XYZ file of C-alpha atoms in Angstrom:
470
model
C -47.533 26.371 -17.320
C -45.400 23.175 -18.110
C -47.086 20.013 -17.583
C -45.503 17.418 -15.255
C -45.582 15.204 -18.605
C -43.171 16.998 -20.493
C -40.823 17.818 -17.408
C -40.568 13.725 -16.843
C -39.778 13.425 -20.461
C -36.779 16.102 -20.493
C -34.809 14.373 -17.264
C -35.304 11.354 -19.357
C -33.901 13.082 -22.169
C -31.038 14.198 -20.344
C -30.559 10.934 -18.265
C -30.058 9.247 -21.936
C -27.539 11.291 -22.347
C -24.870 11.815 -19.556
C -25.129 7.594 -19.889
C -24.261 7.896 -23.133
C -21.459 10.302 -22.831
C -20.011 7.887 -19.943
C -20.346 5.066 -22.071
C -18.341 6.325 -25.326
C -15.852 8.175 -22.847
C -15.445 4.670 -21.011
C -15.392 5.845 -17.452
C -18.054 5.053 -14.560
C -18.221 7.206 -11.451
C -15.810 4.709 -9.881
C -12.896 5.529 -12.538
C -13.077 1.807 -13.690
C -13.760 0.239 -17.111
C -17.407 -0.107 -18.828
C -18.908 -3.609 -18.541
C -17.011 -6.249 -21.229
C -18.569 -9.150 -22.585
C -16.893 -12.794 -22.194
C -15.418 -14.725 -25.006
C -16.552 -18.748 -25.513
C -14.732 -20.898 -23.543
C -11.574 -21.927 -24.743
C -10.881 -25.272 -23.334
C -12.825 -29.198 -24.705
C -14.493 -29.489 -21.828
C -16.705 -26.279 -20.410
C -16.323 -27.868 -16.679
C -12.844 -26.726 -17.020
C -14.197 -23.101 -17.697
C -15.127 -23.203 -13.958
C -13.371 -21.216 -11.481
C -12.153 -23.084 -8.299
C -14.271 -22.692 -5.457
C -12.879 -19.888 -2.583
C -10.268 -22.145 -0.654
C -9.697 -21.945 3.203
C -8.235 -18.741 4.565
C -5.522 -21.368 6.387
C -4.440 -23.345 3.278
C -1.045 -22.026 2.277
C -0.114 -21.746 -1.513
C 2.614 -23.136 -3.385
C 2.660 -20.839 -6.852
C 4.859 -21.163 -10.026
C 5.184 -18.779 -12.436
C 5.134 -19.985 -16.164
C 5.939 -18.247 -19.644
C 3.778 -21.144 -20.965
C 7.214 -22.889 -23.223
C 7.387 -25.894 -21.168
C 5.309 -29.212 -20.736
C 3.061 -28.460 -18.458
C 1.679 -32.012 -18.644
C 4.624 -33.427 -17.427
C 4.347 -30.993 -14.169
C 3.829 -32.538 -10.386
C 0.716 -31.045 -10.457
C -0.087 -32.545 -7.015
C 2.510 -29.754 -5.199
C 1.280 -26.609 -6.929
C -1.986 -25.112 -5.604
C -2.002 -22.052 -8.297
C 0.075 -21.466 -11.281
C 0.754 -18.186 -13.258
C 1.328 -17.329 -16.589
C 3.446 -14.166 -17.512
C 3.260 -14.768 -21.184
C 0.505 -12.812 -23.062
C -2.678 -13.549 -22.674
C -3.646 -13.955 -26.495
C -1.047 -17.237 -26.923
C -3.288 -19.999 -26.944
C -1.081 -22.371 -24.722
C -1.822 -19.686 -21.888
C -5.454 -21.057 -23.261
C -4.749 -23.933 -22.846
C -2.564 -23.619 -19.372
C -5.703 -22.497 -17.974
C -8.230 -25.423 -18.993
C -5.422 -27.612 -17.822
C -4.580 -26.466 -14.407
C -8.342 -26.298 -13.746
C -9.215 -29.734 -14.699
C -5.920 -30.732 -12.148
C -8.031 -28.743 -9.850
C -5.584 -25.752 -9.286
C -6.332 -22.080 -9.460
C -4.825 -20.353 -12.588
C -3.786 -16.711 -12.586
C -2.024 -14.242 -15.047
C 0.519 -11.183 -14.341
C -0.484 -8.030 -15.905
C 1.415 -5.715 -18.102
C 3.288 -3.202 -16.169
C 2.060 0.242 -16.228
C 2.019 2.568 -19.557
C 4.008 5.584 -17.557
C 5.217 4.438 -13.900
C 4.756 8.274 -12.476
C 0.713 8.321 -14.258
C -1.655 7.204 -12.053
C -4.577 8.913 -13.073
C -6.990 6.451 -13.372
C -9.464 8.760 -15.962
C -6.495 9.128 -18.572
C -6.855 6.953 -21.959
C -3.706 4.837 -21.390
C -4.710 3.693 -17.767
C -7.782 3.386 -18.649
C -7.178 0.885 -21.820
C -4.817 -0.691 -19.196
C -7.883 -1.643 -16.978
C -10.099 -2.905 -19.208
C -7.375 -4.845 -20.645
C -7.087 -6.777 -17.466
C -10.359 -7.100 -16.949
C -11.212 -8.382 -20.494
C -8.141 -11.180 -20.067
C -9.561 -12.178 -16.187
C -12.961 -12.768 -17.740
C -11.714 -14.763 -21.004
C -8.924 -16.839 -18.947
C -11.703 -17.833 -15.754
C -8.885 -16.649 -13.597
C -8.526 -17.073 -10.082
C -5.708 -14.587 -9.804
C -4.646 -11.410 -11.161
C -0.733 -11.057 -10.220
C 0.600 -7.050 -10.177
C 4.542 -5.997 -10.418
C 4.877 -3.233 -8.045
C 8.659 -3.642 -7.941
C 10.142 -0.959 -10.407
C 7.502 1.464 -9.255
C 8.377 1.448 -5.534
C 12.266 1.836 -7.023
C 11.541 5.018 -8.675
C 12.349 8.115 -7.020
C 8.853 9.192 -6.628
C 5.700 7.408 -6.184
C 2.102 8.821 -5.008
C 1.387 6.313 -2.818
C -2.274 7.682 -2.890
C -2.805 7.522 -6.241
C -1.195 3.829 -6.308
C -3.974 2.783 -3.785
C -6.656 4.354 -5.657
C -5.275 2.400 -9.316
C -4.804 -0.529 -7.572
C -8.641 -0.273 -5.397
C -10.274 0.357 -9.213
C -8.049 -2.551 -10.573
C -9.505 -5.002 -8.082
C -12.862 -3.288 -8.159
C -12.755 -4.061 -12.333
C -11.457 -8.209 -11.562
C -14.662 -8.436 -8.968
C -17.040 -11.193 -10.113
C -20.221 -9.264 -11.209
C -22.433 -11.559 -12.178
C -24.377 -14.355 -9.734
C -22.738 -17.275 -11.150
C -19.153 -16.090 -10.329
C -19.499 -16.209 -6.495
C -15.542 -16.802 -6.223
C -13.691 -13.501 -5.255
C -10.656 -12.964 -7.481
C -6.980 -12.970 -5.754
C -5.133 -9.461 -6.561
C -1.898 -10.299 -5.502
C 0.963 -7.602 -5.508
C 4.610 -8.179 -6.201
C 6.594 -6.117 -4.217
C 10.329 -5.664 -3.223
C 11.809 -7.732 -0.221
C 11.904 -4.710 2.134
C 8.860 -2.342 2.075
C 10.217 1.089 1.432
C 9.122 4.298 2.152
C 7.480 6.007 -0.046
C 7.117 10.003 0.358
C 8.607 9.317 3.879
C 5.807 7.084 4.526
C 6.609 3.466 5.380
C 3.360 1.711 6.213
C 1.701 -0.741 3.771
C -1.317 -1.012 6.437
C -3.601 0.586 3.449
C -2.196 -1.111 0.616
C -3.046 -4.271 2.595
C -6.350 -3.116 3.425
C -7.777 -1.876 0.259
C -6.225 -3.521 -2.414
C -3.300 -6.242 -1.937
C -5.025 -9.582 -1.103
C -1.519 -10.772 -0.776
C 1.872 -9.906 -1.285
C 5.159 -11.818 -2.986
C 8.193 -10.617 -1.949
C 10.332 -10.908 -5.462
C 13.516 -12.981 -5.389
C 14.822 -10.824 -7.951
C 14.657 -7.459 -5.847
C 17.370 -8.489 -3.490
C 19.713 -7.110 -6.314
C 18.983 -3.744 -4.925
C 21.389 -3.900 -1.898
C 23.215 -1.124 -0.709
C 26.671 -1.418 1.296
C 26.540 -5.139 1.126
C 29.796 -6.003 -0.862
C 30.865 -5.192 -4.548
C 30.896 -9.215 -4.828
C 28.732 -12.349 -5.805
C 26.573 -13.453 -3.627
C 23.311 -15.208 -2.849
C 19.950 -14.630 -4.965
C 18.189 -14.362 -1.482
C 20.822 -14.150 1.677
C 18.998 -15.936 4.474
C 19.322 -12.860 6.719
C 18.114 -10.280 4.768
C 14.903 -12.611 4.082
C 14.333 -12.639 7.598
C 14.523 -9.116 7.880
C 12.510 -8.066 5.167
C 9.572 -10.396 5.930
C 9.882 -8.931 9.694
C 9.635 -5.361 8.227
C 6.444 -6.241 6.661
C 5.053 -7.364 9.718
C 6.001 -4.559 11.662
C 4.413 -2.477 8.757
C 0.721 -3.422 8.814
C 1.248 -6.360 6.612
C 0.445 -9.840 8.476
C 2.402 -12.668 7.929
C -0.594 -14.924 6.334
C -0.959 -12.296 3.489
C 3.275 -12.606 2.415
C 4.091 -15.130 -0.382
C 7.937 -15.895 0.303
C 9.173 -15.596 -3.924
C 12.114 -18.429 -4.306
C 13.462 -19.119 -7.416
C 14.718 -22.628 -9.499
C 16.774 -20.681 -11.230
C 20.921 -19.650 -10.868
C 22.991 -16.424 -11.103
C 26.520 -16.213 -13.164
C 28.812 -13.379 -11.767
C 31.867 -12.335 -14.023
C 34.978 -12.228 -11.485
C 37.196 -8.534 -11.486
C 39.215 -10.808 -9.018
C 39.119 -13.677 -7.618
C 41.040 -15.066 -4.348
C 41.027 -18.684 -4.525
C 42.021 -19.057 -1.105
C 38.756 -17.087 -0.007
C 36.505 -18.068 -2.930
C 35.818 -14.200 -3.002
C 34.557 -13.270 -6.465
C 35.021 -9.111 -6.494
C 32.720 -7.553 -9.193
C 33.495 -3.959 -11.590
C 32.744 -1.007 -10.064
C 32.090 1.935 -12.116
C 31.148 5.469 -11.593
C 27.740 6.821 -11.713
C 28.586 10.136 -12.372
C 32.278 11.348 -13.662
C 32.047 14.573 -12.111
C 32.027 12.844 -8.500
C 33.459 9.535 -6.847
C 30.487 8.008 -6.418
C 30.418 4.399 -7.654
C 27.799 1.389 -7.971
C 28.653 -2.162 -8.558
C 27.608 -4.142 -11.536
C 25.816 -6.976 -10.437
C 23.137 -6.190 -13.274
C 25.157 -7.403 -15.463
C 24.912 -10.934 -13.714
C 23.682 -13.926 -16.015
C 20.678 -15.675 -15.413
C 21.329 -19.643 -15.783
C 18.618 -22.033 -15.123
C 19.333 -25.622 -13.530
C 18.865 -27.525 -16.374
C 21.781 -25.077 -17.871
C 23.955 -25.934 -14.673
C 23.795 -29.127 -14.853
C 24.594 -29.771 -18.872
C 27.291 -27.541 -18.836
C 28.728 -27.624 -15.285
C 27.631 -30.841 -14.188
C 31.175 -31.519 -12.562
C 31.267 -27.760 -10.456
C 27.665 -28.318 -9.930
C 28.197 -31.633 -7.827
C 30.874 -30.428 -5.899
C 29.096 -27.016 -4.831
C 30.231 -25.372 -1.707
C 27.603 -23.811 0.916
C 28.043 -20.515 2.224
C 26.907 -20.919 6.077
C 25.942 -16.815 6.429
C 23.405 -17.064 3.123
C 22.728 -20.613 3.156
C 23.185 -21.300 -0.321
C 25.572 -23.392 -2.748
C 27.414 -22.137 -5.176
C 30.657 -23.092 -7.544
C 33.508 -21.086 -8.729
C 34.559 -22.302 -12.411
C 37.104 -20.926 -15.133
C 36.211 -20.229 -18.342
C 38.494 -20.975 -20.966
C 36.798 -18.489 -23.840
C 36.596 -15.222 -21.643
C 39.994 -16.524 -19.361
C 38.371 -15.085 -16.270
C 36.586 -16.786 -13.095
C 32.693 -16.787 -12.995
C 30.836 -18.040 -9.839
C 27.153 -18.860 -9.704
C 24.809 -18.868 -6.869
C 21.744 -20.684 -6.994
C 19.365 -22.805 -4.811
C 19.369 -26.895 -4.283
C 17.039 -29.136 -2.248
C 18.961 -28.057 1.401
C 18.485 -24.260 0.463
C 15.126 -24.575 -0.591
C 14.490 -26.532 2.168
C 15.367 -23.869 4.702
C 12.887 -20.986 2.795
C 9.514 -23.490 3.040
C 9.994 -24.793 6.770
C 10.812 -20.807 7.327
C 7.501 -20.173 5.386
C 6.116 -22.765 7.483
C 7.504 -21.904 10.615
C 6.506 -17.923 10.288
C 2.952 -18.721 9.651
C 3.675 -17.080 5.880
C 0.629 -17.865 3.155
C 3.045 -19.714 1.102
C 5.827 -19.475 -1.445
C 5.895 -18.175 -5.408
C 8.170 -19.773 -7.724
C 10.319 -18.633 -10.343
C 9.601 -20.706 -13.010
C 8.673 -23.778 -14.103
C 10.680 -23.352 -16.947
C 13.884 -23.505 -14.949
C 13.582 -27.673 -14.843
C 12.718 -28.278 -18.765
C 14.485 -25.949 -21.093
C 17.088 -28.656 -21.635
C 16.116 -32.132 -22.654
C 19.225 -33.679 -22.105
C 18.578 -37.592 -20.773
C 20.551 -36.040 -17.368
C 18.266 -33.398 -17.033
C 15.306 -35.643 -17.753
C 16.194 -37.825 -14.640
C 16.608 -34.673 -12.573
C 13.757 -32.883 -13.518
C 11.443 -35.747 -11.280
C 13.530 -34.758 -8.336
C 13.517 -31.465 -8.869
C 9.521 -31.132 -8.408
C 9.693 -32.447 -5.334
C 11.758 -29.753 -4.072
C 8.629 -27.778 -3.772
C 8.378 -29.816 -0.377
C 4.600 -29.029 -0.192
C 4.199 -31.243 2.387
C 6.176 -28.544 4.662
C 4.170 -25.585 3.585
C 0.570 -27.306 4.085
C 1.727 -28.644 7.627
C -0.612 -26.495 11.044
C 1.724 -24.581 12.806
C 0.874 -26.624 16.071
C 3.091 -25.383 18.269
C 2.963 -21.393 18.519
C 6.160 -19.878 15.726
C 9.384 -18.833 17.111
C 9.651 -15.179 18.687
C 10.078 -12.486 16.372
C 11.934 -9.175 17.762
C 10.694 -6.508 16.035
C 12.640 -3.579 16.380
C 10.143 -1.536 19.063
C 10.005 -5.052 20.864
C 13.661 -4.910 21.375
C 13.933 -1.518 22.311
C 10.937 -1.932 25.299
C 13.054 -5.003 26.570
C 15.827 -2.667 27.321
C 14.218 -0.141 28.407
C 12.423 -2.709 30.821
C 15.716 -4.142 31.473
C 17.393 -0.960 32.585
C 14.377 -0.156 34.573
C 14.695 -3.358 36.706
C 18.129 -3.184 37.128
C 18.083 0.252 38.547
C 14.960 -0.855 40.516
C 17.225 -3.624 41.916
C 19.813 -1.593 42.752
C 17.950 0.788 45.277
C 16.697 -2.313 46.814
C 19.972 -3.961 47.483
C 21.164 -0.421 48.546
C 18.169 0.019 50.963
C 19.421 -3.470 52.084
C 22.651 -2.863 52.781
C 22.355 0.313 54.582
C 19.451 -1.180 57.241
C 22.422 -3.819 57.854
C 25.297 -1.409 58.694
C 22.932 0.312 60.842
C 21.935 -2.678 63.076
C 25.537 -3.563 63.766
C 26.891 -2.860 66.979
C 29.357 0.020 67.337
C 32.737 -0.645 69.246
C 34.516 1.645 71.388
C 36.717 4.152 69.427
C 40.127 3.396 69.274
C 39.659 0.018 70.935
C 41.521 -2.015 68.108
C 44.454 0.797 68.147
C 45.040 -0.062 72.135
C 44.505 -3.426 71.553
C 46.963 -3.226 68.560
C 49.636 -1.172 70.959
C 49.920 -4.422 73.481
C 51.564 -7.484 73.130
C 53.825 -9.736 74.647
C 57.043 -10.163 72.997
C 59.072 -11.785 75.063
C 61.816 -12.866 72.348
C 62.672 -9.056 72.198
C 64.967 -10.039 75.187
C 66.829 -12.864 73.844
């Protein structure tokens, strides 16, 4: 007979290890990384190791995106509630980025490194996994109130399991959570994604992306460039109309307008002209084929240049003042010549008027906020023009605009079901309308008094006519 003793001792045994076989193989039962240990704090001053305390769920957020090459001293720091570096992690200015925007009292996030293989989302495999705990090691060193995700190439490839996706994304924010006591402060996952939601395996809700993982979502301002039938020409970095639409799609989607960051960027586009009409100021791009055994062809607006403003205004600084605005896009642009390639190039960026329109949209919407693209944009030339502009240019965030209550309720959105009831409740009326003005008309013709047959023919037959005798 065994004694209870020695059973007790063998689960033990055993207990020891299975946990030591999940801790060299790196995997918990959730599919996320073992526990990491901090490193020291980085920053002069430990206070500035503190996360921010959790803001209000109705303060809006005005984000900029940093590589970390720029003064960040010299930033309006009083008009950006969160700013995020896309550098690596190990550079020590990100370092010091992050002591810096804390001790200005303004969260501090980091984008991650895209995926090892777009189609692999198995979150047990060694790449994936090394990708987790990388992120989790850098939000633990960096004290960061954000963890930023790219979604945007993987919802253009062909084929995405928008399952698996969820269940990454769930163990990604699962590994960010604050786990000890101290850290009471939930992290921000917030997921880039393209300016229209697509459908993914014929499925075209983001209701459980929203729900399980995505605290909130950016719409990139780069994505527009994936526009089908719109023109082989130049055009606006975000077209006014299309931003509508793709925030409204979101909406209708299961995403809520208080969890969509509205992505703008600082920075300009140069097109290369095929052709250019000057009386039009049409700038017609290449078009090549995709494949040479059919006629199917795509235009080259990849190959568009991207010019910040500090660029624009050193080396255009005479187009650049006398910028036209397209009414349909609402944004400037200028059409120039260039003497070394002896073609036309046109570039479309954003000023203070464009900008303008995107916040008091985000404002007027009820959106969370707006991302921009980057900092960098205003100080990577040092030129004493630049220098003057660069004061101006801060302000353009017009945070004032984004942290103003909606007090008055936002304008009516028709979604595409809303429009289609209001016919159909339109048609129904009408026809309802009709019987009744029928029903109407008929009661009326029967009341009236019915006159003797023929008795306007005889009365027709007599008459008078004396003349006829003249």
């Amino acid at each position: 007979m065994v004694s209870c003793s020695f059973v007790h001792t063998c689960i033990c045994i055993v207990t020891v290890q299975v946990w030591l076989l999940l801790l060299i193989s790196g995997v918990g039962e959730s599919g996320t990384p073992p526990q990491i240990k901090q490193a020291p704090c980085p920053c002069h001053d430990h206070n500035q190791c503190r996360r921010l305390p959790a803001s209000s769920t109705k303060d809006k957020e005005a984000i900029v995106f940093t590589n970390a090459s720029s003064d960040f001293t010299k930033w309006d720091w009083k008009s950006v509630t969160t700013v995020i570096a896309t550098a690596d992690s190990d550079n020590q200015t990100v370092q010091q980025l992050m002591c810096y925007a804390h001790h200005e009292k303004t969260k501090f996030g980091f984008q991650v490194d895209p995926l090892p293989h777009l189609d692999d989302f198995n979150t047990t495999s060694n790449d994936t996994q090394n990708w987790m705990r990388k992120i989790a090691q850098t939000r633990l060193d960096l004290r960061a109130d954000m963890v930023v995700v790219d979604l945007v190439d993987i919802f253009h490839s062909e084929d995405v399991d928008l399952k698996a996706l969820i269940k990454l994304l769930h163990h990604v924010k699962d590994s960010i959570s604050p786990t000890s006591s101290i850290e009471k402060t939930p992290v921000t996952l917030t997921c880039v994604v393209p300016w229209k939601p697509p459908c993914v395996q014929n499925d075209c809700s983001f209701s459980q992306l929203a729900k399980k993982t995505c605290d909130l979502f950016l719409l990139s301002p780069g994505s527009y460039l994936y526009l089908k039938g719109y023109g082989c020409k130049a055009r606006a970095t975000i077209p006014a109309t299309k931003m509508a639409l793709g925030v409204d799609e979101y909406a209708v989607r299961g995403v809520h307008e208080d969890k969509i960051i509205l992505g703008v960027p600082w920075h300009g586009y140069e097109y290369s002209c095929a052709k250019h009409s000057p009386d039009s100021e049409i700038c017609l791009l290449n078009e090549v084929k995709i494949n040479n055994n059919t006629n199917d062809t795509k235009c080259e607006v990849d190959k568009r240049v991207k010019i910040s403003l500090g660029d624009m205004i050193t080396k255009h600084f005479h187009y650049f003042k006398k910028s036209k605005t397209d009414l349909a896009y609402k944004a400037p642009y200028y059409t120039y010549h260039d003497n070394a390639s002896t073609a036309y190039k046109q570039v479309w960026f954003e000023n203070a008027q464009s900008l303008r329109h995107k916040y008091q949209y985000a404002h007027d919407f009820g959106l969370k906020g707006v991302g921009i693209y980057t900092a960098e944009d205003l100080s990577q030339t040092l030129s004493s023009r630049v220098e003057g502009f660069n004061g101006g240019m801060w302000n353009w965030i017009l945070h004032g605009i984004i942290q103003q209550q909606v007090t008055q309720p936002p304008p009516t959105k028709y979604h595409s079901d809303t429009v289609a009831g209001i016919a159909i409740g339109c048609m129904i009326l009408g026809i309802v309308l009709g019987i009744v003005f029928m029903v109407i008309l008929f009661r009326v013709r029967a009341k009236k008094k019915i006159d003797r047959p023929f008795r306007k023919d005889a009365m027709d037959e007599y008459h008078d006519d004396e003349d006829l005798n003249l």
